[in-house]
Coordinates of C-alpha atoms in Angstrom, one line a residue:
M1 CA 29.4 41.7 -2.0
V2 CA 31.6 41.9 1.2
T3 CA 34.5 44.2 1.1
R4 CA 37.9 44.1 2.7
D5 CA 37.1 46.8 5.1
E6 CA 34.1 45.3 6.4
L7 CA 36.1 42.0 7.1
R8 CA 38.9 43.9 8.8
A9 CA 36.5 45.5 11.0
L10 CA 35.7 42.1 12.6
P11 CA 38.2 41.0 15.4
L12 CA 38.5 37.6 13.7
F13 CA 39.9 39.1 10.5
S14 CA 41.8 42.0 12.0
K15 CA 45.2 40.6 11.9
L16 CA 44.9 39.1 8.2
G17 CA 46.9 40.7 5.5
D18 CA 45.4 42.6 2.6
D19 CA 46.1 39.8 0.3
E20 CA 44.2 37.3 2.5
L21 CA 41.2 39.7 3.1
D22 CA 41.0 40.5 -0.6
Y23 CA 40.9 36.7 -1.4
L24 CA 38.0 36.1 1.2
A25 CA 36.1 39.0 -0.1
S26 CA 36.4 37.9 -3.8
T27 CA 35.3 34.2 -3.0
S28 CA 32.9 34.5 -0.1
A29 CA 29.1 34.8 -0.4
D30 CA 27.3 37.9 1.1
L31 CA 23.9 36.3 2.4
R32 CA 21.0 38.7 3.2
L33 CA 18.5 37.1 5.5
L34 CA 14.9 37.9 6.6
P35 CA 13.6 37.0 10.0
G36 CA 13.0 33.3 10.2
E37 CA 15.2 32.5 7.2
Y38 CA 17.7 29.7 7.8
V39 CA 21.5 30.0 7.1
V40 CA 21.9 26.1 7.5
H41 CA 19.9 23.2 8.9
E42 CA 20.9 20.6 11.5
G43 CA 22.3 17.6 9.8
D44 CA 23.6 19.5 6.7
A45 CA 26.9 17.9 5.6
R46 CA 28.2 21.0 3.8
R47 CA 31.7 22.2 5.2
V48 CA 31.1 26.1 5.4
L49 CA 32.2 28.6 7.8
F50 CA 29.9 31.6 8.5
V51 CA 30.5 35.1 10.0
L52 CA 27.8 37.3 11.1
L53 CA 28.2 40.9 9.9
E54 CA 24.9 42.3 10.8
G55 CA 21.7 41.2 12.7
L56 CA 21.1 38.3 15.1
I57 CA 21.1 34.6 14.5
E58 CA 19.3 32.0 16.5
V59 CA 20.8 28.6 17.2
T60 CA 18.2 25.9 17.2
K61 CA 18.1 22.2 17.6
F62 CA 15.5 19.5 17.4
V63 CA 14.7 18.0 20.9
D64 CA 11.9 15.7 21.4
G65 CA 10.7 16.1 18.1
A66 CA 10.2 19.9 18.5
E67 CA 12.7 22.6 17.5
R68 CA 14.1 24.7 20.2
V69 CA 16.4 27.7 20.6
I70 CA 19.5 26.8 22.5
G71 CA 21.6 29.9 21.7
V72 CA 22.4 33.0 19.7
R73 CA 25.3 34.5 17.7
E74 CA 25.8 38.2 17.5
K75 CA 27.7 40.5 15.2
G76 CA 31.3 39.3 14.6
H77 CA 30.6 35.8 15.9
I78 CA 31.3 32.8 13.7
F79 CA 29.6 29.4 13.3
G80 CA 30.2 26.4 11.3
E81 CA 33.7 25.9 12.7
V82 CA 33.0 22.4 14.0
P83 CA 32.2 21.2 10.4
V84 CA 35.1 22.9 8.9
I85 CA 37.6 21.7 11.4
L86 CA 36.1 18.2 12.2
D87 CA 34.6 17.3 8.8
S88 CA 31.2 16.7 10.4
P89 CA 27.7 17.6 9.7
F90 CA 26.1 20.5 11.4
L91 CA 24.9 19.6 14.7
V92 CA 22.5 22.5 15.1
S93 CA 20.5 24.9 12.8
F94 CA 21.2 28.5 12.4
R95 CA 18.0 31.0 11.7
A96 CA 17.9 34.7 11.4
A97 CA 16.1 36.4 14.4
E98 CA 16.1 39.5 12.5
R99 CA 17.2 41.0 9.4
S100 CA 20.9 39.7 9.2
R101 CA 23.8 39.6 6.9
V102 CA 26.1 36.6 6.9
V103 CA 29.5 36.0 5.2
R104 CA 29.7 32.3 3.9
I105 CA 33.1 31.1 3.4
E106 CA 33.6 27.8 1.8
A107 CA 36.0 25.3 3.4
K108 CA 38.5 25.3 0.5
D109 CA 38.8 28.9 0.6
F110 CA 39.1 28.8 4.4
H111 CA 42.1 26.4 4.3
T112 CA 43.6 28.6 1.6
V113 CA 43.8 31.5 3.8
A114 CA 44.7 29.3 6.9
A115 CA 47.9 27.9 5.2
S116 CA 49.2 31.4 5.0
A117 CA 47.8 32.6 8.4
P118 CA 48.4 29.9 11.0
A119 CA 47.3 32.1 13.9
F120 CA 43.9 32.6 12.0
A121 CA 43.5 28.8 11.7
G122 CA 44.5 28.1 15.2
T123 CA 41.7 30.6 16.4
I124 CA 39.1 28.7 14.3
A125 CA 40.2 25.3 15.6
T126 CA 40.1 26.5 19.2
A127 CA 36.7 27.7 18.7
A128 CA 35.5 24.5 17.2
L129 CA 36.8 22.4 20.1
D130 CA 35.2 25.0 22.6
R131 CA 31.9 24.7 20.9
L132 CA 32.0 21.0 20.7
G133 CA 32.6 21.0 24.4
G134 CA 29.7 23.1 25.0
L135 CA 27.3 20.8 23.0
Q136 CA 28.6 17.9 25.0
E137 CA 28.0 19.7 28.3
L138 CA 24.4 20.7 27.1
A139 CA 23.6 17.0 26.3
A140 CA 24.9 15.7 29.5
E141 CA 22.9 18.2 31.4
S142 CA 19.5 17.6 29.6
R143 CA 17.3 15.1 31.0
P144 CA 15.1 12.8 28.8
A145 CA 11.7 14.1 28.0
I146 CA 10.3 10.9 29.4
T147 CA 11.1 7.9 31.6
V148 CA 9.1 4.7 30.7
I149 CA 8.8 2.0 33.2
G150 CA 7.3 -1.4 32.2
P151 CA 8.2 -5.1 32.1
R152 CA 10.3 -6.1 29.0
W153 CA 7.5 -8.5 27.8
H154 CA 4.9 -5.9 28.1
E155 CA 2.9 -5.2 24.8
G156 CA 1.7 -1.7 26.0
T157 CA 5.3 -0.8 27.1
H158 CA 6.6 -2.0 23.8
E159 CA 4.0 -0.1 21.9
L160 CA 4.9 3.1 23.9
R161 CA 8.5 2.9 23.3
G162 CA 8.0 2.5 19.4
F163 CA 5.6 5.3 19.4
L164 CA 8.2 7.6 21.2
Q165 CA 11.1 6.4 19.0
R166 CA 9.1 7.0 15.7
N167 CA 8.1 10.6 16.9
S168 CA 11.7 11.4 17.8
V169 CA 11.0 11.8 21.5
E170 CA 14.0 11.2 23.7
F171 CA 13.3 8.6 26.5
D172 CA 14.8 6.5 29.1
S173 CA 13.6 3.0 29.5
L174 CA 13.4 1.1 32.9
E175 CA 12.1 -2.1 34.0
P176 CA 10.3 -2.2 37.5
G177 CA 12.9 -4.1 39.2
D178 CA 15.6 -1.4 38.3
S179 CA 16.7 0.6 41.4
A180 CA 16.2 3.9 39.4
A181 CA 12.5 2.9 38.8
A182 CA 11.7 2.1 42.5
E183 CA 10.9 5.6 43.5
I184 CA 8.7 6.5 40.4
V185 CA 6.7 3.2 40.8
R186 CA 6.1 3.8 44.6
G187 CA 4.8 7.3 43.8
S188 CA 2.4 6.5 41.0
A189 CA -1.4 6.0 41.4
D190 CA -1.3 2.4 40.5
P191 CA 2.0 0.7 40.7
S192 CA 0.5 -2.3 38.8
R193 CA -0.6 -0.4 35.7
F194 CA 2.2 -0.4 33.2
P195 CA 3.7 1.3 31.5
I196 CA 4.3 3.9 34.1
V197 CA 5.5 7.3 32.7
R198 CA 7.3 10.1 34.3
F199 CA 7.6 13.4 32.4
R200 CA 10.5 15.9 32.6
N201 CA 8.5 18.1 35.0
G202 CA 8.0 15.2 37.5
D203 CA 4.4 14.3 36.6
V204 CA 3.8 10.4 36.7
L205 CA 0.9 8.8 34.7
C206 CA 0.0 5.1 34.6
R207 CA -1.0 3.6 31.3
P208 CA -1.5 7.0 29.6
P209 CA -3.1 6.9 26.1
L210 CA -0.8 7.7 23.2
R211 CA -2.6 10.9 22.6
E212 CA -1.9 12.0 26.0
I213 CA 1.6 11.5 25.7
A214 CA 1.5 13.4 22.4
R215 CA 0.0 16.4 24.0
E216 CA 2.4 16.4 26.9
M217 CA 5.3 16.4 24.3
G218 CA 4.0 19.4 22.5
L219 CA 2.9 17.3 19.5
S220 CA -0.1 18.5 17.6
I221 CA -3.2 16.4 18.2
A222 CA -6.1 18.3 16.8
P223 CA -6.3 20.5 13.5
Q224 CA -6.2 24.2 14.0
R225 CA -8.7 25.0 11.3
A226 CA -12.1 24.0 10.1
S227 CA -11.2 24.0 6.3
Y228 CA -8.1 23.3 4.4
D229 CA -6.9 23.5 0.8
V230 CA -5.3 20.0 0.9
A231 CA -6.1 17.3 3.6
I232 CA -3.7 14.2 3.5
V233 CA -4.7 11.0 5.3
G234 CA -1.7 9.1 6.2
G235 CA 1.8 10.0 7.1
G236 CA 4.0 7.6 5.2
P237 CA 6.6 8.6 2.5
A238 CA 3.8 9.4 0.1
G239 CA 1.8 11.4 2.4
L240 CA 4.6 13.3 3.4
A241 CA 5.6 14.1 0.0
A242 CA 2.3 15.2 -0.7
A243 CA 2.3 17.6 2.4
V244 CA 5.8 19.1 1.3
Y245 CA 4.6 19.8 -2.3
G246 CA 1.2 21.1 -1.1
A247 CA 2.8 23.5 1.6
S248 CA 5.6 24.7 -0.9
E249 CA 2.8 25.9 -3.2
G250 CA 1.3 28.0 -0.4
L251 CA -1.7 25.8 0.1
A252 CA -3.2 25.4 3.6
T253 CA -2.0 21.8 4.0
L254 CA -2.9 19.4 6.7
L255 CA -1.4 15.9 7.2
L256 CA -3.3 13.4 9.6
E257 CA -1.5 10.5 10.9
R258 CA -2.9 7.9 13.5
E259 CA 0.5 6.8 15.0
A260 CA 3.8 8.4 13.7
P261 CA 5.1 9.8 10.6
G262 CA 7.0 7.5 8.4
G263 CA 4.2 5.0 8.1
Q264 CA 5.2 1.4 7.2
A265 CA 8.5 2.6 5.9
G266 CA 9.2 3.8 9.5
T267 CA 9.4 0.2 10.6
S268 CA 12.1 -0.6 8.1
S269 CA 15.6 -1.0 9.6
R270 CA 17.4 -0.1 6.3
I271 CA 16.4 1.1 2.9
E272 CA 19.2 1.1 0.5
N273 CA 17.5 1.6 -3.0
Y274 CA 15.9 5.1 -2.3
L275 CA 17.0 7.8 -4.6
G276 CA 19.4 10.2 -2.9
F277 CA 20.8 8.1 -0.1
P278 CA 23.8 6.2 -1.6
F279 CA 24.6 4.5 1.7
G280 CA 21.2 3.7 2.6
I281 CA 18.7 5.2 5.4
S282 CA 16.6 3.8 8.0
G283 CA 12.7 4.1 7.5
D284 CA 12.3 6.3 10.5
E285 CA 15.2 8.7 9.6
L286 CA 13.6 9.0 6.0
G287 CA 10.2 9.7 7.8
Y288 CA 11.8 12.2 10.3
R289 CA 13.6 14.2 7.6
A290 CA 10.5 14.6 5.2
L291 CA 8.5 15.4 8.5
Q292 CA 11.0 18.3 9.2
Q293 CA 10.7 19.4 5.5
A294 CA 7.0 19.5 5.4
K295 CA 6.8 21.3 8.7
R296 CA 9.5 23.9 7.6
L297 CA 7.4 24.5 4.5
G298 CA 4.3 25.3 6.6
A299 CA 2.4 22.1 6.3
E300 CA 0.1 21.4 9.8
V301 CA 0.8 17.7 11.0
V302 CA -1.4 16.3 13.4
V303 CA -0.6 12.8 15.1
T304 CA -2.6 10.1 17.1
R305 CA -5.8 10.9 15.1
S306 CA -7.7 8.6 12.5
A307 CA -10.0 9.4 9.7
N308 CA -13.2 7.4 10.3
A309 CA -15.3 8.6 7.4
I310 CA -15.2 10.8 4.3
D311 CA -18.2 12.4 2.9
A312 CA -17.6 12.3 -1.1
V313 CA -20.0 15.0 -1.6
S314 CA -18.7 17.7 0.6
R315 CA -15.3 16.6 1.0
T316 CA -15.6 16.4 4.8
I317 CA -13.4 14.3 6.8
T318 CA -14.6 12.9 10.2
L319 CA -12.1 12.0 12.8
D320 CA -12.1 9.8 15.7
G321 CA -13.6 11.6 18.5
G322 CA -16.0 13.4 16.3
D323 CA -14.1 16.2 15.1
A324 CA -14.7 17.2 11.4
I325 CA -12.7 19.2 8.7
H326 CA -13.5 20.3 5.2
A327 CA -10.9 20.3 2.4
R328 CA -11.0 21.5 -1.3
T329 CA -8.7 18.4 -2.1
I330 CA -8.4 15.2 -0.2
V331 CA -5.2 13.1 -0.6
L332 CA -5.6 9.2 0.6
A333 CA -2.1 8.0 1.6
T334 CA -3.2 5.5 4.2
G335 CA -0.7 2.9 3.0
V336 CA -1.0 -0.6 4.0
A337 CA -1.0 -2.7 7.2
W338 CA 1.5 -5.6 7.9
R339 CA -0.1 -8.8 7.1
H340 CA -0.3 -11.3 10.0
L341 CA 0.6 -14.8 10.2
R342 CA -2.7 -16.8 10.6
L343 CA -1.2 -18.9 13.5
P344 CA -3.3 -18.5 16.9
A345 CA -0.2 -19.4 19.1
L346 CA 1.4 -16.2 17.9
D347 CA -1.4 -13.8 19.0
R348 CA -0.7 -14.1 22.5
F349 CA 3.0 -13.2 22.0
R350 CA 2.4 -10.1 20.0
G351 CA 4.7 -7.4 21.4
R352 CA 6.1 -10.1 23.8
G353 CA 8.7 -11.6 21.3
V354 CA 6.4 -11.6 18.2
Y355 CA 6.7 -8.3 16.1
Y356 CA 5.1 -7.2 12.9
G357 CA 7.8 -5.0 11.1
A358 CA 11.3 -4.5 12.3
A359 CA 12.2 -0.9 13.6
P360 CA 15.7 -0.1 14.2
G361 CA 15.1 0.4 17.8
E362 CA 14.5 -3.6 18.3
A363 CA 18.0 -4.3 17.7
K364 CA 19.3 -3.5 21.0
S365 CA 16.8 -5.9 22.5
V366 CA 18.3 -9.0 20.4
Q367 CA 21.9 -8.2 21.3
G368 CA 23.7 -11.6 21.4
K369 CA 20.5 -13.9 20.8
H370 CA 19.1 -15.8 18.1
V371 CA 16.4 -14.2 16.1
Y372 CA 14.0 -15.4 13.4
L373 CA 12.6 -13.3 10.5
V374 CA 9.6 -14.5 8.4
G375 CA 9.5 -13.3 4.9
G376 CA 11.5 -13.2 1.6
G377 CA 11.0 -9.5 0.3
N378 CA 13.2 -6.6 0.7
S379 CA 11.8 -5.7 4.1
A380 CA 12.9 -8.9 5.6
G381 CA 16.3 -8.7 3.8
Q382 CA 16.9 -5.3 5.2
A383 CA 16.0 -6.4 8.7
A384 CA 18.2 -9.4 8.5
M385 CA 21.2 -7.1 7.6
H386 CA 20.4 -4.8 10.4
F387 CA 20.0 -7.3 13.1
S388 CA 23.1 -9.2 11.9
A389 CA 25.2 -6.7 13.6
F390 CA 23.7 -7.2 16.9
A391 CA 22.2 -10.7 17.2
E392 CA 24.5 -13.9 17.5
C393 CA 22.4 -15.5 14.6
V394 CA 19.6 -14.3 12.3
T395 CA 17.4 -17.0 10.5
L396 CA 15.3 -16.0 7.5
I397 CA 12.3 -18.3 7.1
V398 CA 11.1 -18.2 3.6
R399 CA 8.1 -20.2 2.3
G400 CA 9.4 -20.0 -1.5
E401 CA 11.9 -21.9 -3.3
S402 CA 14.6 -19.1 -3.2
L403 CA 14.9 -15.4 -2.5
A404 CA 15.4 -14.5 -6.2
S405 CA 11.8 -14.1 -6.9
S406 CA 10.9 -11.8 -4.2
M407 CA 14.2 -9.7 -2.9
S408 CA 16.4 -7.3 -4.9
Y409 CA 19.6 -8.8 -6.2
Y410 CA 21.8 -6.4 -4.1
L411 CA 20.2 -7.5 -0.9
I412 CA 20.8 -11.4 -1.8
E413 CA 24.3 -10.5 -2.4
Q414 CA 24.8 -8.6 0.9
L415 CA 23.1 -11.4 3.0
K416 CA 25.7 -13.8 1.5
T417 CA 28.5 -11.9 3.2
K418 CA 27.1 -12.3 6.6
A419 CA 28.3 -15.4 8.4
N420 CA 25.6 -15.2 11.1
V421 CA 22.7 -14.9 8.7
R422 CA 21.0 -18.2 7.6
V423 CA 18.1 -18.6 5.0
E424 CA 15.7 -21.5 5.2
T425 CA 13.6 -21.7 2.1
R426 CA 10.4 -23.9 1.7
S427 CA 9.9 -23.5 5.4
E428 CA 7.2 -22.2 7.8
V429 CA 6.6 -21.3 11.3
V430 CA 3.8 -23.6 12.5
D431 CA 3.8 -23.2 16.3
A432 CA 5.1 -21.1 19.1
S433 CA 5.4 -21.4 22.9
G434 CA 6.6 -19.6 26.0
D435 CA 5.9 -18.7 29.7
G436 CA 4.6 -15.1 29.1
H437 CA 6.7 -14.3 26.3
L438 CA 8.1 -16.0 23.2
E439 CA 10.8 -18.6 24.0
T440 CA 10.5 -21.3 21.2
I441 CA 9.2 -21.7 17.7
A442 CA 8.4 -24.6 15.6
V443 CA 9.5 -24.6 11.9
A444 CA 8.1 -27.0 9.3
D445 CA 10.6 -27.9 6.4
R446 CA 8.3 -28.6 3.6
A447 CA 11.1 -30.0 1.5
N448 CA 11.7 -33.0 3.8
G449 CA 8.4 -33.0 5.7
T450 CA 10.0 -32.5 9.2
T451 CA 9.3 -30.1 11.9
S452 CA 11.9 -28.9 14.4
R453 CA 11.7 -26.6 17.6
H454 CA 14.1 -23.8 18.0
E455 CA 14.9 -21.4 20.8
A456 CA 14.0 -17.9 19.8
A457 CA 14.5 -14.5 21.4
A458 CA 12.2 -12.8 19.0
L459 CA 10.3 -13.4 15.9
F460 CA 9.8 -10.6 13.3
V461 CA 7.2 -11.1 10.6
L462 CA 7.5 -9.3 7.4
I463 CA 5.3 -11.1 4.8
G464 CA 3.7 -8.3 3.0
A465 CA 0.9 -6.0 3.8
D466 CA -2.9 -5.3 3.0
A467 CA -4.9 -2.2 2.3
E468 CA -7.2 -1.0 5.1
T469 CA -10.0 0.8 3.1
A470 CA -13.2 -0.5 4.3
W471 CA -13.9 2.6 5.9
L472 CA -14.0 4.6 2.6
P473 CA -17.3 5.5 1.1
P474 CA -18.6 3.3 -1.9
A475 CA -18.2 6.1 -4.2
I476 CA -14.4 5.6 -4.1
A477 CA -13.9 2.6 -6.3
R478 CA -11.5 -0.2 -5.4
D479 CA -10.2 -3.4 -6.7
E480 CA -10.8 -6.9 -5.4
G481 CA -8.0 -6.5 -2.9
G482 CA -9.3 -3.1 -1.4
Y483 CA -6.8 -1.0 -3.3
V484 CA -8.2 2.3 -4.5
L485 CA -8.5 2.8 -8.3
T486 CA -7.1 5.8 -9.9
G487 CA -6.8 7.7 -13.3
R488 CA -8.5 5.9 -16.5
R489 CA -8.9 2.8 -14.3
V490 CA -12.1 4.5 -12.6
L491 CA -13.9 5.1 -16.1
G492 CA -15.1 1.7 -16.7
D493 CA -18.2 1.3 -14.3
G494 CA -19.7 4.7 -14.9
R495 CA -18.8 6.1 -11.5
W496 CA -16.8 9.1 -13.0
T497 CA -19.3 11.9 -13.6
A498 CA -17.1 15.0 -14.1
D499 CA -16.9 16.3 -17.9
R500 CA -13.3 15.6 -18.0
D501 CA -11.0 12.6 -17.8
P502 CA -9.5 11.9 -14.4
Y503 CA -6.0 12.9 -13.4
L504 CA -3.5 10.1 -12.9
L505 CA -3.9 9.6 -9.2
E506 CA -7.5 11.0 -9.0
T507 CA -10.1 8.4 -7.5
A508 CA -13.6 7.9 -8.7
V509 CA -14.5 11.1 -6.9
P510 CA -13.3 14.3 -8.5
G511 CA -11.0 16.2 -6.0
I512 CA -10.1 13.0 -4.1
F513 CA -6.6 11.4 -4.8
A514 CA -4.7 8.3 -3.8
V515 CA -1.0 8.0 -3.6
G516 CA 1.4 5.4 -2.3
D517 CA 0.7 1.7 -1.5
V518 CA -3.0 2.1 -1.0
R519 CA -3.3 3.0 -4.8
A520 CA -4.2 0.1 -7.0
G521 CA -1.3 -1.0 -9.2

C-alpha cells in the first residue's frame, strides 16, 4: 500500500497534514501496472482521481475510429481531476507506457480531505479547468479526417456518410454549391463524379470505393493471417460478442464485416431494452463500444470485406477479391437485411428520401420537416421517438390493427407522450413521387378505402428483415425462410455425422456455428 511519506514527497500533497495524509494512505488503492495496461478508459463514468507515483502514463483518445496518443503523465502528475470536479465521464483513456505505479483516490475520499484542506481542493479544481481548456483547444485545432462533397439527394454520398458515421470517422459534409466546397471541387479530377472526398493530407478522390476510404482511414481491410482459431462472419451485436469472448480466451480471433460494425442494430436510433443501459443507447454507440472491447482484447477486425463461400470440409472462407482464410471454428453472425417495400415507385428514391433503417445521423436532415415511418415494430417505435425531437411531425404507418401485437408496451406508452407523433393503423404506402428526390407519398387507408397524398421530406422503412444465406454451402441446413438450423434441429434429416450431439449453436456441420438473427428460432 502507499505510505504517508510517499504521498508527502509529491508536490501535490506536500502541504497536507499528517491526518489527511494518513487518511489518504489508508483509503487509496496502490495500482501496479504493466506496459500496455489501462488505468481507466475513455467514457468511464467513475469519479476517481489518480496520481502517478512511478513510471509513465500515455493519454489516448479514439479519433476517426483509431486510438491515438495525445499526451503523457509523468511522476507526480494527476489525472481524473475533470471527472472528480465536474462529475463527468473520462474524456480520454490512460495507459501505462512502462511499468508504473498509480495511486487511486475515490471521489468521496478526495472530498473528505478537501473539506479540511481548501488549498488542496483549489489546486485540483484549477487543474481540472486547465485540462478542460486544453482538450477544447485540441478539438478546435483538429481538422476532420475527411470532407465529403456531394448533392443532398445523391445515393452514393448518402451511403458514404453513413459508412463514415458507423465507423466512427469524423467528417465534414458539404454540398457542391457551398463556398467552402468550390476550391475542392475545382481541384478534383472529375468535378461531376460525386461524392468528392478530400482527406486531411490534402488528397482528393472522386467517387472512391468504400474500401479505399477504409484504407485511407487506417481501418483494417485484409486479414493479417492465413489461419485463425475462430473466424466470425458478420459484425453485429452477436458477432461482436463472439469476438469479445473468443479473444478474451486467448484464441486467434478474426471478425469479418462487409460494411461497419454494429450490423442492423447500428441503424437503430435508440435501444432501450438492452441489459445494462438503463437510459437506452443508440445502435451505433452499442456497436462502437463492443468493437473497442473486442479490439482491446486482441480480436482482429476487418471491414469492407464479404464472405462469398465456405468450404464446409476444410473450413475455408473465400472472401470477395479471392482471398481465403482457414479457421478451426467458424461463427456465422451475418444477421438479416432490411426487407424492402415491393413498390417500384420507391426504388428510384432510395438514398434520395427513401431509407431502410433509421440511423441516428439521419435526424438532422429532417429538422423541422414532416417524415413518415413504415412499420409497427420496436425499430419503428424507437426511430419515431428519436425523430420526434427534430422533425415537425412524425407519422407511423402501420398495416396492422394496432401497435400492441408488434411493439413493446414501454414504447407504445412513450409514443403517446409525443404530441408530434401520429400513428395511422390499417394503412399502407402505395405510391411516391418527386423530381430527383422524394417529395410526396400516397397512403391508402384500408379502413375506409380512401387514398391520400402527403408531402414527405423522408420515408423510413422498418418492416422487418430477411436472412441472406443463399451463399452458404448445402451442408449447412436452413429452414424454409433461409435461417440456419442449429442444435438438435439438425438431427432430423441425417446430415449430422459426428459421433456426438451438436452443441446448442452448432450448425449441421461440426465446427461451424450460427448466432444472432441468422439462426433459426
